[in-house]
mmCIF file of C-alpha atoms in Angstrom:
data_model
loop_
_atom_site.group_PDB
_atom_site.id
_atom_site.type_symbol
_atom_site.label_atom_id
_atom_site.label_comp_id
_atom_site.label_asym_id
_atom_site.label_seq_id
_atom_site.Cartn_x
_atom_site.Cartn_y
_atom_site.Cartn_z
ATOM 1 C CA MET A 1 0.075 0.083 -0.029
ATOM 2 C CA SER A 2 1.484 3.715 0.074
ATOM 3 C CA GLY A 3 2.149 3.389 4.079
ATOM 4 C CA PRO A 4 0.472 3.461 7.009
ATOM 5 C CA ILE A 5 -3.323 4.085 7.160
ATOM 6 C CA PRO A 6 -3.531 7.410 9.470
ATOM 7 C CA ILE A 7 -4.352 5.665 12.919
ATOM 8 C CA ARG A 8 -8.090 7.552 12.954
ATOM 9 C CA ASN A 9 -9.235 5.933 9.989
ATOM 10 C CA VAL A 10 -7.985 2.766 11.255
ATOM 11 C CA TYR A 11 -10.244 3.946 14.401
ATOM 12 C CA VAL A 12 -13.054 4.890 11.910
ATOM 13 C CA MET A 13 -12.849 1.557 9.887
ATOM 14 C CA LEU A 14 -12.978 -0.383 12.678
ATOM 15 C CA ALA A 15 -15.967 1.285 13.943
ATOM 16 C CA TYR A 16 -17.956 0.894 10.715
ATOM 17 C CA ALA A 17 -17.078 -2.321 10.066
ATOM 18 C CA PHE A 18 -17.902 -3.577 13.546
ATOM 19 C CA SER A 19 -21.337 -1.600 13.732
ATOM 20 C CA THR A 20 -20.356 0.671 16.040
ATOM 21 C CA ILE A 21 -19.572 3.797 14.456
ATOM 22 C CA GLN A 22 -22.695 5.537 16.256
ATOM 23 C CA SER A 23 -21.170 4.565 19.867
ATOM 24 C CA SER A 24 -20.942 7.643 22.248
ATOM 25 C CA GLY A 25 -16.817 7.848 22.397
ATOM 26 C CA GLN A 26 -16.176 8.530 18.624
ATOM 27 C CA ASP A 27 -15.436 11.828 18.708
ATOM 28 C CA HIS A 28 -13.247 11.769 21.498
ATOM 29 C CA PHE A 29 -11.113 8.840 19.019
ATOM 30 C CA GLU A 30 -11.209 10.984 16.064
ATOM 31 C CA ALA A 31 -9.776 14.252 17.402
ATOM 32 C CA GLU A 32 -7.346 12.620 20.085
ATOM 33 C CA LYS A 33 -3.875 11.749 18.283
ATOM 34 C CA PHE A 34 -1.939 8.254 18.538
ATOM 35 C CA GLU A 35 1.081 7.391 17.495
ATOM 36 C CA HIS A 36 0.812 3.419 18.373
ATOM 37 C CA LEU A 37 -2.250 1.355 16.979
ATOM 38 C CA HIS A 38 -1.757 -0.576 20.504
ATOM 39 C CA GLU A 39 -2.460 2.871 22.306
ATOM 40 C CA LEU A 40 -5.565 3.385 19.843
ATOM 41 C CA PHE A 41 -6.760 -0.209 21.000
ATOM 42 C CA ALA A 42 -5.722 0.462 24.751
ATOM 43 C CA ALA A 43 -8.144 3.646 24.403
ATOM 44 C CA ILE A 44 -11.040 2.093 22.470
ATOM 45 C CA LEU A 45 -11.189 -0.796 25.387
ATOM 46 C CA ILE A 46 -10.276 1.646 28.162
ATOM 47 C CA ASP A 47 -13.809 3.322 26.951
ATOM 48 C CA GLY A 48 -15.662 0.640 25.866
ATOM 49 C CA VAL A 49 -14.764 -1.718 29.087
ATOM 50 C CA SER A 50 -15.152 1.875 30.960
ATOM 51 C CA GLN A 51 -19.282 1.998 29.734
ATOM 52 C CA GLN A 52 -19.842 -1.416 30.350
ATOM 53 C CA VAL A 53 -18.939 -1.370 33.807
ATOM 54 C CA LYS A 54 -21.242 1.453 34.285
ATOM 55 C CA ARG A 55 -24.275 -0.492 33.205
ATOM 56 C CA GLY A 56 -22.954 -3.984 34.693
ATOM 57 C CA LEU A 57 -21.242 -6.166 33.248
ATOM 58 C CA GLN A 58 -22.205 -9.647 30.521
ATOM 59 C CA HIS A 59 -23.902 -12.313 33.009
ATOM 60 C CA GLY A 60 -24.937 -15.763 31.608
ATOM 61 C CA TYR A 61 -25.453 -18.895 33.230
ATOM 62 C CA VAL A 62 -22.866 -20.974 33.591
ATOM 63 C CA ASN A 63 -23.243 -24.894 34.529
ATOM 64 C CA ARG A 64 -21.877 -26.196 37.983
ATOM 65 C CA ASN A 65 -21.441 -29.109 39.435
ATOM 66 C CA GLU A 66 -20.145 -29.444 42.707
ATOM 67 C CA GLU A 67 -20.521 -30.479 46.238
ATOM 68 C CA LEU A 68 -23.347 -28.973 48.475
ATOM 69 C CA ALA A 69 -24.282 -29.366 52.389
ATOM 70 C CA THR A 70 -28.276 -28.774 50.707
ATOM 71 C CA VAL A 71 -29.703 -29.590 47.307
ATOM 72 C CA ARG A 72 -29.505 -27.014 44.488
ATOM 73 C CA GLY A 73 -30.224 -27.734 40.958
ATOM 74 C CA ARG A 74 -30.445 -31.385 39.749
ATOM 75 C CA ILE A 75 -28.298 -34.178 42.173
ATOM 76 C CA ASP A 76 -26.157 -35.812 40.242
ATOM 77 C CA VAL A 77 -26.381 -39.779 41.538
ATOM 78 C CA THR A 78 -24.154 -41.538 39.577
ATOM 79 C CA ARG A 79 -21.298 -38.797 40.948
ATOM 80 C CA THR A 80 -22.907 -38.687 44.518
ATOM 81 C CA ALA A 81 -22.537 -42.436 44.902
ATOM 82 C CA THR A 82 -19.395 -42.592 42.937
ATOM 83 C CA GLN A 83 -17.294 -40.333 45.035
ATOM 84 C CA ARG A 84 -19.147 -41.243 48.167
ATOM 85 C CA THR A 85 -20.431 -38.267 49.240
ATOM 86 C CA LEU A 86 -22.951 -38.624 51.232
ATOM 87 C CA THR A 87 -21.006 -40.477 54.010
ATOM 88 C CA ARG A 88 -19.818 -36.809 54.558
ATOM 89 C CA GLY A 89 -23.184 -35.177 54.258
ATOM 90 C CA ARG A 90 -22.586 -33.634 51.072
ATOM 91 C CA LEU A 91 -24.376 -34.341 47.261
ATOM 92 C CA VAL A 92 -23.106 -33.340 44.123
ATOM 93 C CA CYS A 93 -25.412 -31.274 42.445
ATOM 94 C CA GLU A 94 -25.575 -30.002 39.136
ATOM 95 C CA HIS A 95 -27.160 -26.842 38.801
ATOM 96 C CA ASP A 96 -26.872 -22.818 36.744
ATOM 97 C CA GLU A 97 -25.032 -19.787 38.153
ATOM 98 C CA TYR A 98 -26.062 -16.592 37.024
ATOM 99 C CA GLU A 99 -22.535 -14.759 36.618
ATOM 100 C CA PRO A 100 -20.022 -12.336 34.487
ATOM 101 C CA ASP A 101 -17.774 -15.616 33.744
ATOM 102 C CA THR A 102 -19.116 -15.676 30.409
ATOM 103 C CA VAL A 103 -17.085 -16.176 27.152
ATOM 104 C CA HIS A 104 -17.387 -12.499 26.425
ATOM 105 C CA ASN A 105 -15.612 -11.434 29.717
ATOM 106 C CA ARG A 106 -13.086 -13.756 29.640
ATOM 107 C CA ALA A 107 -11.779 -13.061 25.652
ATOM 108 C CA LEU A 108 -11.825 -9.557 27.124
ATOM 109 C CA LYS A 109 -9.731 -10.509 30.594
ATOM 110 C CA ALA A 110 -7.104 -12.346 28.707
ATOM 111 C CA VAL A 111 -6.590 -9.191 26.049
ATOM 112 C CA MET A 112 -6.721 -6.676 28.685
ATOM 113 C CA THR A 113 -4.039 -8.731 30.705
ATOM 114 C CA LEU A 114 -1.882 -9.512 27.673
ATOM 115 C CA LEU A 115 -1.760 -5.863 26.546
ATOM 116 C CA ILE A 116 -0.796 -4.903 30.174
ATOM 117 C CA ARG A 117 2.022 -6.818 30.169
ATOM 118 C CA HIS A 118 3.107 -6.538 26.674
ATOM 119 C CA GLY A 119 1.566 -4.410 24.304
ATOM 120 C CA ALA A 120 2.996 -0.879 23.077
ATOM 121 C CA VAL A 121 0.812 1.014 25.725
ATOM 122 C CA SER A 122 2.022 3.942 27.827
ATOM 123 C CA ARG A 123 2.242 3.703 31.765
ATOM 124 C CA SER A 124 -0.837 5.888 32.151
ATOM 125 C CA ARG A 125 -3.023 3.204 30.171
ATOM 126 C CA ARG A 126 -1.631 0.234 31.098
ATOM 127 C CA VAL A 127 -2.602 1.771 35.316
ATOM 128 C CA GLU A 128 -6.277 2.159 33.952
ATOM 129 C CA LEU A 129 -6.827 -0.787 32.075
ATOM 130 C CA ARG A 130 -5.390 -2.922 35.316
ATOM 131 C CA ASN A 131 -7.740 -0.344 36.777
ATOM 132 C CA PHE A 132 -10.502 -2.503 35.436
ATOM 133 C CA LEU A 133 -9.523 -5.937 36.584
ATOM 134 C CA PRO A 134 -11.239 -5.913 39.770
ATOM 135 C CA TYR A 135 -14.528 -5.845 38.670
ATOM 136 C CA PHE A 136 -13.421 -8.943 36.143
ATOM 137 C CA THR A 137 -12.498 -10.983 39.589
ATOM 138 C CA GLU A 138 -15.502 -13.488 39.321
ATOM 139 C CA VAL A 139 -14.178 -13.966 35.665
ATOM 140 C CA ARG A 140 -11.708 -16.385 34.857
ATOM 141 C CA LEU A 141 -8.267 -15.527 33.597
ATOM 142 C CA ILE A 142 -8.173 -17.752 30.282
ATOM 143 C CA ASP A 143 -5.066 -18.069 27.678
ATOM 144 C CA PRO A 144 -5.922 -16.171 25.271
ATOM 145 C CA ALA A 145 -4.052 -18.421 22.669
ATOM 146 C CA ALA A 146 -7.262 -20.331 23.379
ATOM 147 C CA ILE A 147 -10.156 -18.048 22.460
ATOM 148 C CA GLN A 148 -12.191 -19.306 19.191
ATOM 149 C CA TRP A 149 -12.691 -16.058 18.412
ATOM 150 C CA ASN A 150 -14.975 -17.082 15.380
ATOM 151 C CA THR A 151 -17.632 -19.156 18.101
ATOM 152 C CA LEU A 152 -18.386 -16.082 19.773
ATOM 153 C CA THR A 153 -21.475 -14.630 18.861
ATOM 154 C CA TYR A 154 -23.863 -10.984 19.699
ATOM 155 C CA HIS A 155 -26.885 -10.310 20.383
ATOM 156 C CA ARG A 156 -28.833 -7.235 21.046
ATOM 157 C CA GLY A 157 -27.790 -6.911 24.788
ATOM 158 C CA ILE A 158 -24.279 -7.406 24.054
ATOM 159 C CA SER A 159 -23.555 -5.627 21.388
ATOM 160 C CA GLY A 160 -21.156 -3.255 23.107
ATOM 161 C CA TYR A 161 -19.159 -6.310 23.116
ATOM 162 C CA ARG A 162 -18.695 -6.291 19.176
ATOM 163 C CA LEU A 163 -16.062 -3.855 18.375
ATOM 164 C CA LEU A 164 -14.034 -4.091 21.251
ATOM 165 C CA LEU A 165 -13.700 -8.158 21.433
ATOM 166 C CA GLY A 166 -12.864 -7.085 17.550
ATOM 167 C CA VAL A 167 -10.285 -4.814 19.441
ATOM 168 C CA CYS A 168 -9.183 -7.900 21.552
ATOM 169 C CA GLU A 169 -9.076 -10.222 18.618
ATOM 170 C CA LEU A 170 -6.550 -8.102 16.680
ATOM 171 C CA VAL A 171 -4.497 -7.513 19.869
ATOM 172 C CA ALA A 172 -4.166 -11.273 20.480
ATOM 173 C CA ARG A 173 -3.633 -12.702 16.890
ATOM 174 C CA GLY A 174 -0.872 -9.593 16.347
ATOM 175 C CA LEU A 175 0.811 -10.474 19.880
ATOM 176 C CA LEU A 176 0.798 -14.190 19.864
ATOM 177 C CA GLN A 177 2.201 -14.270 16.198
ATOM 178 C CA GLY A 178 5.614 -13.971 18.162
ATOM 179 C CA GLN A 179 8.000 -12.489 20.529
ATOM 180 C CA ALA A 180 8.485 -9.278 19.154
ATOM 181 C CA SER A 181 5.974 -6.464 20.589
ATOM 182 C CA GLY A 182 3.987 -3.623 19.837
ATOM 183 C CA ASP A 183 2.728 -2.275 16.407
ATOM 184 C CA ALA A 184 5.904 -4.062 14.027
ATOM 185 C CA MET A 185 4.466 -7.344 15.379
ATOM 186 C CA LEU A 186 0.833 -6.099 14.495
ATOM 187 C CA SER A 187 1.195 -4.832 12.031
ATOM 188 C CA ALA A 188 2.705 -8.093 10.577
ATOM 189 C CA TRP A 189 -0.616 -9.914 11.513
ATOM 190 C CA LEU A 190 -2.546 -7.342 9.896
ATOM 191 C CA THR A 191 -1.531 -8.371 6.268
ATOM 192 C CA ASP A 192 -3.233 -7.403 2.728
ATOM 193 C CA GLU A 193 -5.685 -10.400 3.353
ATOM 194 C CA LYS A 194 -6.980 -9.529 6.257
ATOM 195 C CA MET A 195 -7.158 -5.533 5.507
ATOM 196 C CA HIS A 196 -8.927 -6.443 2.560
ATOM 197 C CA LYS A 197 -11.327 -7.964 4.783
ATOM 198 C CA LEU A 198 -11.736 -5.526 7.068
ATOM 199 C CA TYR A 199 -11.732 -3.082 4.392
ATOM 200 C CA GLU A 200 -14.529 -4.667 2.532
ATOM 201 C CA ARG A 201 -16.405 -4.872 6.130
ATOM 202 C CA PHE A 202 -16.040 -0.985 5.919
ATOM 203 C CA LEU A 203 -17.898 -0.209 2.770
ATOM 204 C CA LEU A 204 -20.681 -2.008 3.377
ATOM 205 C CA ASN A 205 -21.357 -0.580 6.610
ATOM 206 C CA TYR A 206 -20.392 2.719 5.671
ATOM 207 C CA PHE A 207 -23.286 2.620 2.928
ATOM 208 C CA LYS A 208 -25.855 0.629 5.767
ATOM 209 C CA VAL A 209 -25.470 3.994 8.350
ATOM 210 C CA HIS A 210 -25.425 6.707 6.057
ATOM 211 C CA HIS A 211 -26.858 5.585 2.451
ATOM 212 C CA PRO A 212 -30.086 3.127 4.049
ATOM 213 C CA GLU A 213 -31.909 4.383 0.626
ATOM 214 C CA LEU A 214 -30.060 2.470 -1.209
ATOM 215 C CA LYS A 215 -30.284 -0.968 0.221
ATOM 216 C CA PRO A 216 -26.898 -1.768 0.749
ATOM 217 C CA ALA A 217 -25.700 -5.367 0.940
ATOM 218 C CA ALA A 218 -23.600 -8.029 -0.151
ATOM 219 C CA SER A 219 -25.781 -9.785 -2.656
ATOM 220 C CA LYS A 220 -25.083 -13.313 -4.123
ATOM 221 C CA ILE A 221 -26.246 -12.549 -8.117
ATOM 222 C CA PRO A 222 -27.516 -15.449 -10.070
ATOM 223 C CA TRP A 223 -26.009 -16.765 -12.949
ATOM 224 C CA ASP A 224 -28.869 -16.372 -16.102
ATOM 225 C CA LYS A 225 -28.339 -20.161 -17.257
ATOM 226 C CA ASP A 226 -30.756 -21.507 -18.924
ATOM 227 C CA GLU A 227 -32.069 -24.302 -16.026
ATOM 228 C CA ALA A 228 -33.553 -26.725 -18.587
ATOM 229 C CA ARG A 229 -30.131 -27.287 -20.220
ATOM 230 C CA SER A 230 -28.236 -27.085 -17.484
ATOM 231 C CA PRO A 231 -28.068 -30.385 -15.664
ATOM 232 C CA LYS A 232 -24.481 -30.356 -14.166
ATOM 233 C CA ASP A 233 -24.474 -27.056 -12.226
ATOM 234 C CA LYS A 234 -23.286 -27.937 -9.211
ATOM 235 C CA HIS A 235 -19.272 -26.606 -9.789
ATOM 236 C CA LEU A 236 -20.552 -22.929 -11.207
ATOM 237 C CA PRO A 237 -18.863 -20.861 -9.097
ATOM 238 C CA ALA A 238 -20.904 -18.060 -6.550
ATOM 239 C CA MET A 239 -21.132 -14.649 -7.361
ATOM 240 C CA ASN A 240 -20.572 -13.233 -4.077
ATOM 241 C CA THR A 241 -20.601 -9.175 -4.056
ATOM 242 C CA ASP A 242 -18.999 -7.018 -1.521
ATOM 243 C CA LEU A 243 -21.561 -4.318 -1.792
ATOM 244 C CA VAL A 244 -24.362 -3.290 -4.163
ATOM 245 C CA LEU A 245 -26.377 -0.699 -4.086
ATOM 246 C CA ARG A 246 -30.349 -0.388 -5.749
ATOM 247 C CA ALA A 247 -32.800 2.825 -6.363
ATOM 248 C CA ALA A 248 -34.461 4.456 -8.335
ATOM 249 C CA GLY A 249 -34.243 2.262 -11.312
ATOM 250 C CA ARG A 250 -30.689 2.019 -10.764
ATOM 251 C CA THR A 251 -27.938 -0.684 -9.379
ATOM 252 C CA LEU A 252 -24.390 -0.338 -8.276
ATOM 253 C CA ILE A 253 -22.505 -3.508 -7.793
ATOM 254 C CA VAL A 254 -19.248 -2.194 -6.088
ATOM 255 C CA ASP A 255 -16.175 -4.983 -6.088
ATOM 256 C CA ALA A 256 -13.902 -3.478 -3.199
ATOM 257 C CA LYS A 257 -9.879 -4.696 -4.089
ATOM 258 C CA TYR A 258 -6.781 -4.279 -1.172
ATOM 259 C CA TYR A 259 -3.607 -5.051 -3.086
ATOM 260 C CA GLY A 260 -0.221 -3.855 -3.380
ATOM 261 C CA ASN A 261 -0.668 -3.804 -6.969
ATOM 262 C CA ASN A 262 -3.679 -2.414 -8.822
ATOM 263 C CA LEU A 263 -2.983 -2.395 -12.314
ATOM 264 C CA GLN A 264 -1.085 -5.426 -14.682
ATOM 265 C CA VAL A 265 1.660 -4.349 -17.039
ATOM 266 C CA ASN A 266 1.715 -6.668 -20.408
ATOM 267 C CA ARG A 267 4.798 -7.471 -22.378
ATOM 268 C CA PHE A 268 4.877 -4.466 -24.024
ATOM 269 C CA GLY A 269 5.036 -2.671 -20.723
ATOM 270 C CA LYS A 270 1.501 -1.333 -20.848
ATOM 271 C CA GLU A 271 -0.680 -0.969 -17.699
ATOM 272 C CA THR A 272 -4.465 -1.511 -17.813
ATOM 273 C CA VAL A 273 -6.893 -3.042 -15.111
ATOM 274 C CA ILE A 274 -6.301 -6.039 -13.628
ATOM 275 C CA SER A 275 -8.078 -8.192 -16.112
ATOM 276 C CA GLU A 276 -9.444 -10.845 -13.894
ATOM 277 C CA ASN A 277 -11.126 -7.870 -11.999
ATOM 278 C CA LEU A 278 -12.379 -6.461 -14.921
ATOM 279 C CA TYR A 279 -14.103 -9.715 -16.489
ATOM 280 C CA GLN A 280 -15.461 -10.331 -12.803
ATOM 281 C CA ILE A 281 -16.756 -7.329 -12.409
ATOM 282 C CA LEU A 282 -18.434 -7.256 -16.142
ATOM 283 C CA SER A 283 -19.890 -10.756 -15.049
ATOM 284 C CA TYR A 284 -22.049 -9.506 -12.175
ATOM 285 C CA VAL A 285 -23.270 -6.745 -13.986
ATOM 286 C CA ARG A 286 -24.704 -8.783 -17.602
ATOM 287 C CA ASN A 287 -26.317 -11.599 -14.989
ATOM 288 C CA GLU A 288 -27.847 -8.703 -12.769
ATOM 289 C CA GLU A 289 -29.029 -6.675 -15.413
ATOM 290 C CA THR A 290 -30.966 -9.706 -17.158
ATOM 291 C CA ARG A 291 -32.601 -10.409 -13.818
ATOM 292 C CA SER A 292 -33.166 -7.540 -12.430
ATOM 293 C CA GLY A 293 -33.951 -5.262 -15.640
ATOM 294 C CA SER A 294 -32.770 -2.493 -14.373
ATOM 295 C CA THR A 295 -29.915 -0.122 -14.911
ATOM 296 C CA VAL A 296 -26.653 -1.676 -13.784
ATOM 297 C CA GLY A 297 -23.221 -0.345 -13.103
ATOM 298 C CA GLY A 298 -20.105 -1.794 -12.002
ATOM 299 C CA TRP A 299 -17.648 -0.381 -9.995
ATOM 300 C CA LEU A 300 -13.647 -1.677 -9.311
ATOM 301 C CA LEU A 301 -12.884 -0.003 -5.845
ATOM 302 C CA ASN A 302 -9.031 -0.004 -5.418
ATOM 303 C CA ALA A 303 -7.883 1.075 -2.329
ATOM 304 C CA ARG A 304 -4.594 3.557 -3.784
ATOM 305 C CA THR A 305 -1.217 2.624 -3.389
ATOM 306 C CA GLY A 306 2.114 4.239 -3.363
ATOM 307 C CA ALA A 307 2.818 3.197 -7.267
ATOM 308 C CA PRO A 308 3.075 6.396 -9.607
ATOM 309 C CA SER A 309 0.096 5.072 -11.527
ATOM 310 C CA GLN A 310 -3.160 4.262 -10.488
ATOM 311 C CA PRO A 311 -6.420 2.895 -12.233
ATOM 312 C CA ASP A 312 -8.525 5.534 -13.582
ATOM 313 C CA LEU A 313 -11.249 3.676 -15.629
ATOM 314 C CA ASP A 314 -14.645 5.001 -16.698
ATOM 315 C CA VAL A 315 -16.107 3.229 -20.083
ATOM 316 C CA THR A 316 -19.483 1.924 -21.030
ATOM 317 C CA ILE A 317 -19.185 -1.777 -22.431
ATOM 318 C CA HIS A 318 -22.475 -3.266 -23.629
ATOM 319 C CA GLY A 319 -24.434 -0.002 -22.297
ATOM 320 C CA ASN A 320 -23.236 -0.706 -18.653
ATOM 321 C CA ARG A 321 -21.384 1.927 -17.267
ATOM 322 C CA ILE A 322 -17.558 0.507 -15.854
ATOM 323 C CA LEU A 323 -15.540 2.941 -13.533
ATOM 324 C CA ALA A 324 -12.351 1.541 -11.947
ATOM 325 C CA ASN A 325 -10.126 4.010 -9.286
ATOM 326 C CA THR A 326 -9.444 4.220 -5.877
ATOM 327 C CA LEU A 327 -10.086 5.075 -2.318
ATOM 328 C CA ASP A 328 -6.858 6.839 -0.902
ATOM 329 C CA LEU A 329 -7.196 5.359 2.966
ATOM 330 C CA ASN A 330 -4.237 7.996 3.726
ATOM 331 C CA LEU A 331 -6.300 10.920 3.422
ATOM 332 C CA PRO A 332 -8.063 12.740 6.267
ATOM 333 C CA TRP A 333 -11.170 11.841 6.903
ATOM 334 C CA GLU A 334 -13.376 13.984 5.779
ATOM 335 C CA LYS A 335 -11.482 14.021 2.494
ATOM 336 C CA LEU A 336 -11.561 10.269 2.207
ATOM 337 C CA ARG A 337 -15.621 10.641 3.328
ATOM 338 C CA ALA A 338 -16.044 12.783 0.131
ATOM 339 C CA GLN A 339 -14.624 10.251 -2.119
ATOM 340 C CA LEU A 340 -17.232 7.336 -0.913
ATOM 341 C CA GLU A 341 -20.118 10.112 -1.277
ATOM 342 C CA ASN A 342 -18.442 10.524 -5.234
ATOM 343 C CA ILE A 343 -19.462 6.927 -6.054
ATOM 344 C CA VAL A 344 -23.283 7.815 -5.102
ATOM 345 C CA THR A 345 -23.125 11.341 -6.898
ATOM 346 C CA GLU A 346 -21.525 9.434 -9.991
ATOM 347 C CA PHE A 347 -24.908 6.602 -10.230
ATOM 348 C CA TRP A 348 -27.706 8.870 -8.473
ATOM 349 C CA PRO A 349 -26.826 12.693 -8.991
ATOM 350 C CA ALA A 350 -30.295 13.564 -7.852
ATOM 351 C CA PRO A 351 -31.075 12.733 -3.834
ATOM 352 C CA VAL A 352 -32.628 9.570 -3.687
ATOM 353 C CA THR A 353 -35.549 9.409 -0.722
ATOM 354 C CA ALA A 354 -35.903 5.839 1.887
ATOM 355 C CA PRO A 355 -38.911 4.459 0.505
#
């Protein structure tokens, strides 16, 4: 890429990606200067955990199986007999306890502890993080390497945990990759592949927040195939889009690309848009137009790199407008947002109102 993305923009991308851009701490993070990603992530955790502590940490029912002097829940007859607890006047009971020792709180405590011990964080923020640990006394401290991030689920009651644990995952995976600490190790984990996923989620949720009238979605486009003459189609690849915008009889398919190189060079030295990317967006557009009957366009939106030449394409092929250019993630947020808004005005010059 063209260089490190400004840390303020990293926060904004994370906030959009994890659907928390409207949280109360946004202005604070946009205004403050952070020299390291770990400083930013520590600040997000401090702010978020502070809010969770005020409203109360998440509680859940945790299954317990223990010896008790009185009956509680269900008696485990087998263990009571085999362990001969009756001779001591006790029963083995299985019961549910409503407590804060949940998987979400365990992950939060584990990563706060990891960041305190190994992160590139200022002393003042380490102290703030450490001051939260007494609130997690009843939460078991686990090995962060044992956290199964993809199994964590969220509902409305714990939506505030989404960004916090998204940040925790970045910190944990970065610091657990090796012995080094700080931004160097974290940046090594934030590969182009992972930034590509963050970039896709950021774009989708940006339009969900600011342009719900365009019905933003990461839609699956069906192939315009002849069902009667297509007896073997199970190996046909799915057309999964990054972002589709629809309004006023127009559809725009946006394909997000986060690569080190945005152009290809042929044997004669000519630079062009990467062929497979162009073929892919054309396929999406043609199949969508046949299905929907609306006017469909395609936009290859590359994250800008530091190369001297960048994609700059605006052509009409088979009646479909196809664009390819870049989004400069290194710009100040106000200018970056202006580039995003230009996507809308290019295809919908007149304002679109929600139905």
